[in-house]
Coordinates of C-alpha atoms and ligand atoms in Angstrom, one line a residue:
X1 CA 0.0 0.0 0.0
X2 CA 1.6 3.3 -1.1
X3 CA 1.3 6.0 1.5
X4 CA 1.2 9.7 0.9
X5 CA 4.4 11.2 2.3
X6 CA 4.5 14.8 0.9
X7 CA 3.4 17.4 -1.5
X8 CA 4.5 20.6 -3.3
X9 CA 2.6 23.4 -5.0
X10 CA 3.7 25.5 -7.9
X11 CA 1.8 28.7 -9.0
X12 CA 2.7 29.7 -12.5
X13 CA 1.5 32.4 -15.0
X14 CA -1.1 33.2 -16.1
X15 CA -3.2 31.8 -13.2
X16 CA -2.3 28.1 -12.9
X17 CA -1.6 26.0 -9.9
X18 CA 0.1 22.6 -9.9
X19 CA 0.1 20.0 -7.1
X20 CA 2.8 17.4 -6.9
X21 CA 2.1 14.5 -4.5
X22 CA 4.6 11.8 -3.5
X23 CA 4.4 8.4 -1.9
X24 CA 6.7 6.3 0.2
X25 CA 7.3 4.1 -2.8
X26 CA 8.6 7.0 -4.8
X27 CA 5.6 7.5 -7.1
X28 CA 4.7 11.0 -8.1
X29 CA 1.2 12.2 -9.0
X30 CA 0.1 15.5 -10.4
X31 CA -3.0 17.6 -10.1
X32 CA -4.1 21.0 -11.5
X33 CA -6.6 22.5 -9.2
X34 CA -7.6 25.8 -10.7
X35 CA -7.6 28.0 -13.7
X36 CA -10.0 30.4 -12.2
X37 CA -7.7 33.1 -10.8
X38 CA -8.0 32.2 -7.2
X39 CA -4.8 30.2 -7.1
X40 CA -3.4 31.8 -4.0
X41 CA -6.4 31.1 -1.9
X42 CA -6.8 27.5 -3.3
X43 CA -3.1 27.0 -2.5
X44 CA -3.8 27.7 1.2
X45 CA -6.9 25.4 1.1
X46 CA -4.8 22.6 -0.3
X47 CA -2.2 22.9 2.4
X48 CA -4.9 22.7 5.1
X49 CA -6.6 19.7 3.5
X50 CA -3.4 17.8 2.7
X51 CA -2.1 18.2 6.3
X52 CA -5.5 17.4 7.9
X53 CA -6.7 14.5 5.7
X54 CA -4.2 13.2 3.2
X55 CA -0.6 13.1 4.3
X56 CA 0.2 9.7 5.9
X57 CA -2.9 8.0 4.3
X58 CA -3.3 5.2 1.8
X59 CA -2.8 6.8 -1.7
X60 CA -5.1 4.3 -3.3
X61 CA -8.2 5.0 -1.2
X62 CA -9.5 7.7 -3.6
X63 CA -13.2 7.6 -2.8
X64 CA -12.6 7.4 1.0
X65 CA -10.3 10.4 0.8
X66 CA -12.7 12.3 -1.4
X67 CA -15.5 11.7 1.2
X68 CA -13.1 12.8 4.0
X69 CA -12.1 15.9 2.1
X70 CA -15.7 16.8 1.3
X71 CA -17.6 16.0 4.5
X72 CA -14.7 16.0 7.0
X73 CA -14.4 19.8 7.1
X74 CA -18.1 20.1 8.0
X75 CA -18.4 23.3 5.9
X76 CA -18.2 22.1 2.3
X77 CA -18.6 23.0 -1.3
X78 CA -17.8 26.3 -3.1
X79 CA -15.2 27.2 -5.7
X80 CA -12.2 27.3 -3.3
X81 CA -12.6 24.1 -1.4
X82 CA -13.9 22.2 -4.5
X83 CA -10.9 23.4 -6.5
X84 CA -8.6 22.2 -3.8
X85 CA -10.3 18.8 -3.6
X86 CA -10.1 18.6 -7.5
X87 CA -6.4 19.0 -7.6
X88 CA -5.8 16.5 -4.8
X89 CA -8.2 14.0 -6.5
X90 CA -6.5 14.3 -9.9
X91 CA -3.1 13.6 -8.3
X92 CA -4.5 10.6 -6.5
X93 CA -5.9 9.2 -9.7
X94 CA -2.5 9.8 -11.4
X95 CA -0.8 7.9 -8.6
X96 CA -3.3 5.0 -8.7
X97 CA -2.9 4.6 -12.4
X98 CA 0.9 4.6 -12.1
X99 CA 0.7 2.1 -9.2
X100 CA -1.3 -0.3 -11.3
X101 CA 0.4 0.7 -14.6
X102 CA -3.0 1.6 -16.2
X103 CA -4.3 4.8 -17.8
X104 CA -6.9 6.5 -15.7
X105 CA -9.8 5.8 -18.1
X106 CA -9.3 2.1 -17.3
X107 CA -10.0 2.8 -13.7
X108 CA -13.3 4.5 -14.7
X109 CA -14.7 1.5 -16.6
X110 CA -12.7 1.8 -19.8
X111 CA -13.3 3.8 -23.0
X112 CA -16.8 4.4 -24.1
X113 CA -15.5 5.8 -27.4
X114 CA -12.3 5.6 -29.4
X115 CA -11.5 9.3 -29.5
X116 CA -13.1 12.4 -28.1
X117 CA -14.5 15.3 -30.2
X118 CA -13.1 18.6 -29.2
X119 CA -14.4 22.2 -29.3
X120 CA -12.3 25.3 -29.6
X121 CA -13.0 28.5 -27.7
X122 CA -12.2 31.4 -30.0
X123 CA -12.5 34.3 -27.5
X124 CA -14.2 37.5 -28.5
X125 CA -16.3 39.4 -26.0
X126 CA -18.3 39.9 -29.1
X127 CA -18.4 37.2 -31.7
X128 CA -17.3 39.5 -34.5
X129 CA -13.9 39.9 -32.8
X130 CA -13.4 36.2 -33.4
X131 CA -14.4 35.5 -37.0
X132 CA -10.8 35.4 -38.3
X133 CA -9.8 32.9 -35.5
X134 CA -13.0 30.9 -36.3
X135 CA -12.0 30.6 -39.9
X136 CA -8.5 29.4 -38.9
X137 CA -9.7 26.7 -36.4
X138 CA -12.3 25.3 -38.8
X139 CA -9.6 25.2 -41.5
X140 CA -7.5 23.2 -39.0
X141 CA -10.2 20.6 -38.6
X142 CA -12.1 21.7 -35.6
X143 CA -15.9 20.9 -35.9
X144 CA -17.2 22.7 -32.8
X145 CA -16.5 26.3 -32.0
X146 CA -17.4 28.4 -29.0
X147 CA -17.4 32.2 -28.8
X148 CA -18.4 34.8 -26.2
X149 CA -21.3 36.8 -27.6
X150 CA -22.3 39.5 -25.1
X151 CA -20.3 42.2 -23.5
X152 CA -21.8 44.6 -21.0
X153 CA -25.6 44.4 -21.1
X154 CA -28.1 46.2 -18.9
X155 CA -30.7 44.3 -16.9
X156 CA -33.2 45.7 -19.4
X157 CA -31.6 46.8 -22.6
X158 CA -32.5 48.0 -26.1
X159 CA -33.5 46.1 -29.3
X160 CA -30.3 47.4 -30.8
X161 CA -28.3 45.6 -28.1
X162 CA -30.0 42.4 -28.8
X163 CA -29.7 42.8 -32.5
X164 CA -25.9 43.4 -32.1
X165 CA -25.5 40.1 -30.3
X166 CA -27.4 38.3 -33.0
X167 CA -25.6 40.1 -35.8
X168 CA -22.2 39.1 -34.4
X169 CA -23.3 35.5 -34.2
X170 CA -24.7 35.7 -37.7
X171 CA -21.2 36.8 -39.0
X172 CA -19.7 33.9 -37.2
X173 CA -22.2 31.4 -38.5
X174 CA -21.5 32.7 -42.1
X175 CA -17.8 32.2 -41.4
X176 CA -17.9 28.6 -40.1
X177 CA -20.9 27.4 -42.2
X178 CA -23.7 25.0 -41.2
X179 CA -21.6 21.9 -40.8
X180 CA -19.9 23.2 -37.7
X181 CA -21.4 23.3 -34.2
X182 CA -21.4 26.9 -33.0
X183 CA -21.8 27.4 -29.3
X184 CA -22.4 30.8 -27.7
X185 CA -21.2 31.8 -24.2
X186 CA -23.3 34.6 -22.6
X187 CA -21.0 34.3 -19.6
X188 CA -23.8 34.9 -17.1
X189 CA -23.9 38.5 -18.1
X190 CA -27.5 38.6 -19.3
X191 CA -30.4 39.2 -16.8
X192 CA -33.3 36.8 -16.3
X193 CA -35.5 39.4 -18.0
X194 CA -33.3 39.8 -21.1
X195 CA -32.3 36.1 -21.5
X196 CA -35.6 35.1 -23.3
X197 CA -35.2 38.0 -25.8
X198 CA -31.5 37.2 -26.5
X199 CA -32.1 33.5 -26.9
X200 CA -35.0 34.2 -29.3
X201 CA -32.8 36.4 -31.4
X202 CA -30.2 33.6 -31.6
X203 CA -32.7 30.9 -32.6
X204 CA -32.4 31.5 -36.4
X205 CA -28.6 30.9 -36.1
X206 CA -29.1 27.4 -34.6
X207 CA -26.4 27.6 -31.9
X208 CA -25.3 24.2 -30.6
X209 CA -26.1 25.6 -27.2
X210 CA -26.2 28.9 -25.3
X211 CA -23.8 28.7 -22.3
X212 CA -24.6 30.5 -19.0
X213 CA -27.7 32.2 -20.5
X214 CA -28.3 33.6 -17.0
X215 CA -26.0 34.0 -14.1
X216 CA -25.5 30.6 -12.4
X217 CA -26.9 31.9 -9.1
X218 CA -30.3 32.0 -10.9
X219 CA -30.1 28.6 -12.4
X220 CA -33.4 27.6 -10.8
X221 CA -35.0 29.9 -13.5
X222 CA -33.5 27.7 -16.3
X223 CA -36.6 25.5 -16.7
X224 CA -38.7 28.7 -17.2
X225 CA -36.2 30.0 -19.8
X226 CA -36.0 26.7 -21.6
X227 CA -39.8 26.7 -22.1
X228 CA -39.5 30.1 -23.8
X229 CA -36.8 29.1 -26.4
X230 CA -35.8 26.3 -28.7
X231 CA -32.1 26.8 -28.2
X232 CA -30.3 24.1 -26.1
X233 CA -29.0 25.6 -22.8
X234 CA -25.7 24.8 -21.1
X235 CA -24.2 25.7 -17.8
X236 CA -22.0 24.3 -15.1
X237 CA -18.5 25.9 -15.1
X238 CA -19.6 27.7 -11.9
X239 CA -21.5 24.8 -10.3
X240 CA -19.2 23.0 -7.9
X241 CA -20.6 19.7 -6.5
X242 CA -22.2 16.6 -7.8
X243 CA -25.2 17.2 -5.6
X244 CA -25.7 20.7 -7.1
X245 CA -25.7 19.2 -10.6
X246 CA -28.2 16.5 -9.4
X247 CA -30.6 19.3 -8.2
X248 CA -30.1 21.1 -11.6
X249 CA -30.7 18.0 -13.6
X250 CA -33.8 17.1 -11.6
X251 CA -35.3 20.7 -12.1
X252 CA -34.6 20.4 -15.9
X253 CA -34.1 23.2 -18.4
X254 CA -30.5 22.3 -19.1
X255 CA -29.4 20.3 -22.2
X256 CA -25.6 20.3 -21.6
X257 CA -23.8 20.2 -18.3
X258 CA -20.3 21.7 -18.2
X259 CA -18.5 20.8 -14.9
X260 CA -14.8 21.6 -14.7
X261 CA -12.4 18.8 -13.6
X262 CA -10.6 21.5 -11.7
X263 CA -13.5 22.9 -9.8
X264 CA -16.2 20.3 -9.4
X265 CA -14.4 17.6 -7.4
X266 CA -11.7 16.4 -9.8
X267 CA -12.0 13.1 -11.7
X268 CA -14.2 11.7 -9.0
X269 CA -16.6 14.7 -9.2
X270 CA -16.6 14.8 -13.0
X271 CA -17.2 11.1 -13.2
X272 CA -20.2 11.3 -10.8
X273 CA -21.7 14.2 -12.7
X274 CA -21.2 12.5 -16.0
X275 CA -23.2 9.5 -14.7
X276 CA -25.9 11.8 -13.3
X277 CA -26.2 13.6 -16.7
X278 CA -26.6 10.4 -18.6
X279 CA -29.3 9.3 -16.2
X280 CA -31.2 12.4 -17.2
X281 CA -30.5 12.1 -21.0
X282 CA -28.3 15.2 -20.8
X283 CA -25.0 15.7 -22.5
X284 CA -21.7 16.3 -20.8
X285 CA -19.3 18.8 -22.2
X286 CA -16.5 19.2 -19.6
X287 CA -15.5 22.9 -19.3
X288 CA -12.2 24.3 -20.3
X289 CA -9.3 22.8 -18.4
X290 CA -6.6 25.5 -18.5
X291 CA -3.4 23.5 -18.5
X292 CA -2.1 20.0 -19.5
X293 CA -2.7 18.1 -16.3
X294 CA -6.3 19.2 -16.0
X295 CA -6.8 18.7 -19.8
X296 CA -5.5 15.1 -19.5
X297 CA -7.8 14.5 -16.5
X298 CA -10.8 15.8 -18.4
X299 CA -10.0 13.7 -21.4
X300 CA -9.8 10.5 -19.3
X301 CA -13.3 11.1 -17.8
X302 CA -14.7 12.4 -21.1
X303 CA -13.7 9.3 -23.0
X304 CA -15.2 7.0 -20.4
X305 CA -18.4 8.9 -19.7
X306 CA -21.6 7.6 -21.3
X307 CA -22.8 10.8 -23.0
X308 CA -19.9 13.2 -23.7
X309 CA -20.7 15.7 -26.4
X310 CA -17.2 17.2 -26.8
X311 CA -14.3 18.5 -24.7
X312 CA -12.9 22.0 -24.9
X313 CA -9.4 21.9 -26.3
X314 CA -7.0 24.7 -25.2
X315 CA -3.7 23.3 -26.7
X316 CA -2.7 26.7 -28.0
X317 CA -3.1 28.5 -24.7
X318 CA -0.4 31.0 -23.8
X319 CA 0.6 32.2 -20.3
X320 CA 0.4 35.9 -20.8
X321 CA 4.1 36.2 -21.6
X322 CA 3.7 34.5 -25.0
X323 CA 4.9 31.1 -23.7
X324 CA 2.8 28.0 -24.5
X325 CA 1.4 26.2 -21.5
X326 CA 0.9 22.7 -23.1
X327 CA 4.1 22.0 -25.1
X328 CA 6.4 23.7 -22.7
X329 CA 5.1 22.2 -19.4
X330 CA 5.1 18.6 -20.6
X331 CA 7.7 16.2 -21.8
X332 CA 7.2 14.2 -25.0
X333 CA 4.0 14.7 -27.0
X334 CA 1.1 13.4 -24.9
X335 CA -1.7 15.3 -26.8
X336 CA -2.8 14.6 -30.3
X337 CA -5.5 16.3 -32.5
X338 CA -6.7 14.9 -35.7
X339 CA -9.8 15.6 -37.9
X340 CA -11.7 17.3 -35.1
X341 CA -10.9 14.6 -32.4
X342 CA -8.4 14.4 -29.6
X343 CA -6.5 11.3 -28.9
X344 CA -6.4 10.1 -25.2
X345 CA -3.0 9.9 -23.5
X346 CA -2.6 6.2 -22.8
X347 CA 0.5 6.1 -20.5
X348 CA 0.0 5.1 -16.9
X349 CA -2.0 7.5 -14.7
X350 CA -2.9 10.7 -16.5
X351 CA -0.4 9.8 -19.2
X352 CA 1.3 13.2 -18.9
X353 CA 4.9 13.8 -17.9
X354 CA 5.2 17.2 -16.3
X355 CA 8.4 19.2 -17.1
X356 CA 9.3 19.8 -13.5
X357 CA 12.3 22.0 -14.3
X358 CA 10.3 24.3 -16.5
X359 CA 7.5 24.4 -13.9
X360 CA 10.0 25.3 -11.1
X361 CA 11.5 28.1 -13.2
X362 CA 8.1 29.6 -14.1
X363 CA 6.9 29.4 -10.5
X364 CA 9.6 32.0 -9.7
X365 CA 7.8 34.6 -11.9
X366 CA 4.8 36.5 -10.6
X367 CA 1.6 34.9 -11.8
X368 CA 0.4 38.5 -12.0
X369 CA -3.2 37.8 -12.7
X370 CA -5.7 40.5 -11.8
X371 CA -9.4 40.2 -12.4
X372 CA -10.8 42.9 -14.6
X373 CA -13.6 45.2 -13.3
X374 CA -16.3 46.1 -15.7
X375 CA -18.6 49.0 -15.1
X376 CA -21.8 50.2 -16.8
X377 CA -22.2 53.7 -18.1
X378 CA -23.6 54.9 -14.7
X379 CA -20.5 53.5 -12.9
X380 CA -22.2 50.5 -11.4
X381 CA -20.4 47.1 -11.5
X382 CA -21.2 45.0 -14.6
X383 CA -20.8 41.2 -14.6
X384 CA -17.5 40.2 -16.3
Ligands
MG401 MG1 -18.0 29.9 -20.0

């Protein structure tokens, strides 16, 4: 039985955090707990949880440790604690796979598909910003594209504002054509009052789904919104526990759930949510994992889950200093992309060898991430 003996944390630009966990048998497992900008707080949470529950324990007892981490602190859930649990859980799965010399997907029941379709986020706080990028990624073989499509919008806004959102998406649709899935992220910026009007305006453009059509704190209004529009609705990057997804799925109104492997309880959490989604005939589209360890973790769950739609692929992600996150932080070439599909790393554990030297070096530079503050014309805070 391998026992957890120690751990180390690395914060690197732009806003990534890596957890290295070691056992008495010399095995090393990696986790990537956040991409959400709260790395310094999550780091402190991981230190507390590792010291309280994990160090000195059986490295293979993943579910038991997950239950301890979740319920043991008495106050549970939320983005900070769940990000911390996510990183620890990924590292435990990496260790267990290496211990048994199996890729993680084999520990989850094996592959439910040969390869995993990927989507590409093309940015753009308005879709028009992103038409050139959209043309490039479709040319490269991507068959599902996602763009932001609403910037600042008032709680009640004008027909011109709604038309501008639809016009931007129309330009994007004209660029990618009708053979590509085009998903729209409203980023929780639209009010409950405006969401039906925005969704109605997008209907003629047949988006694959509209993501965060309302702020996730108002997700209990999703069934009402879904009755008013034909567009599929997606949400979940800011929903943090399997039980919260269970409540959302039972209420209905959501077509695609988007938990993040770095914020919803790691591989254990994503696996539970994927099973819950399938039980409600709802698709799973794991949300963007920011760096290579989380991306690998997400691929392993996605390929094993019953109803995965596609997985967001961030292989070209840069760190804010122009340095690539994926190629530079890993050794070898664990990630492949061909004809719209990602290959699954099939080495033991997560199948990713972290370039520890590069990681140590980058951890010496200030991650430097600051959240932007958006304001409306009257000076009040707008949802970013
Ligand atoms: Mg989003």
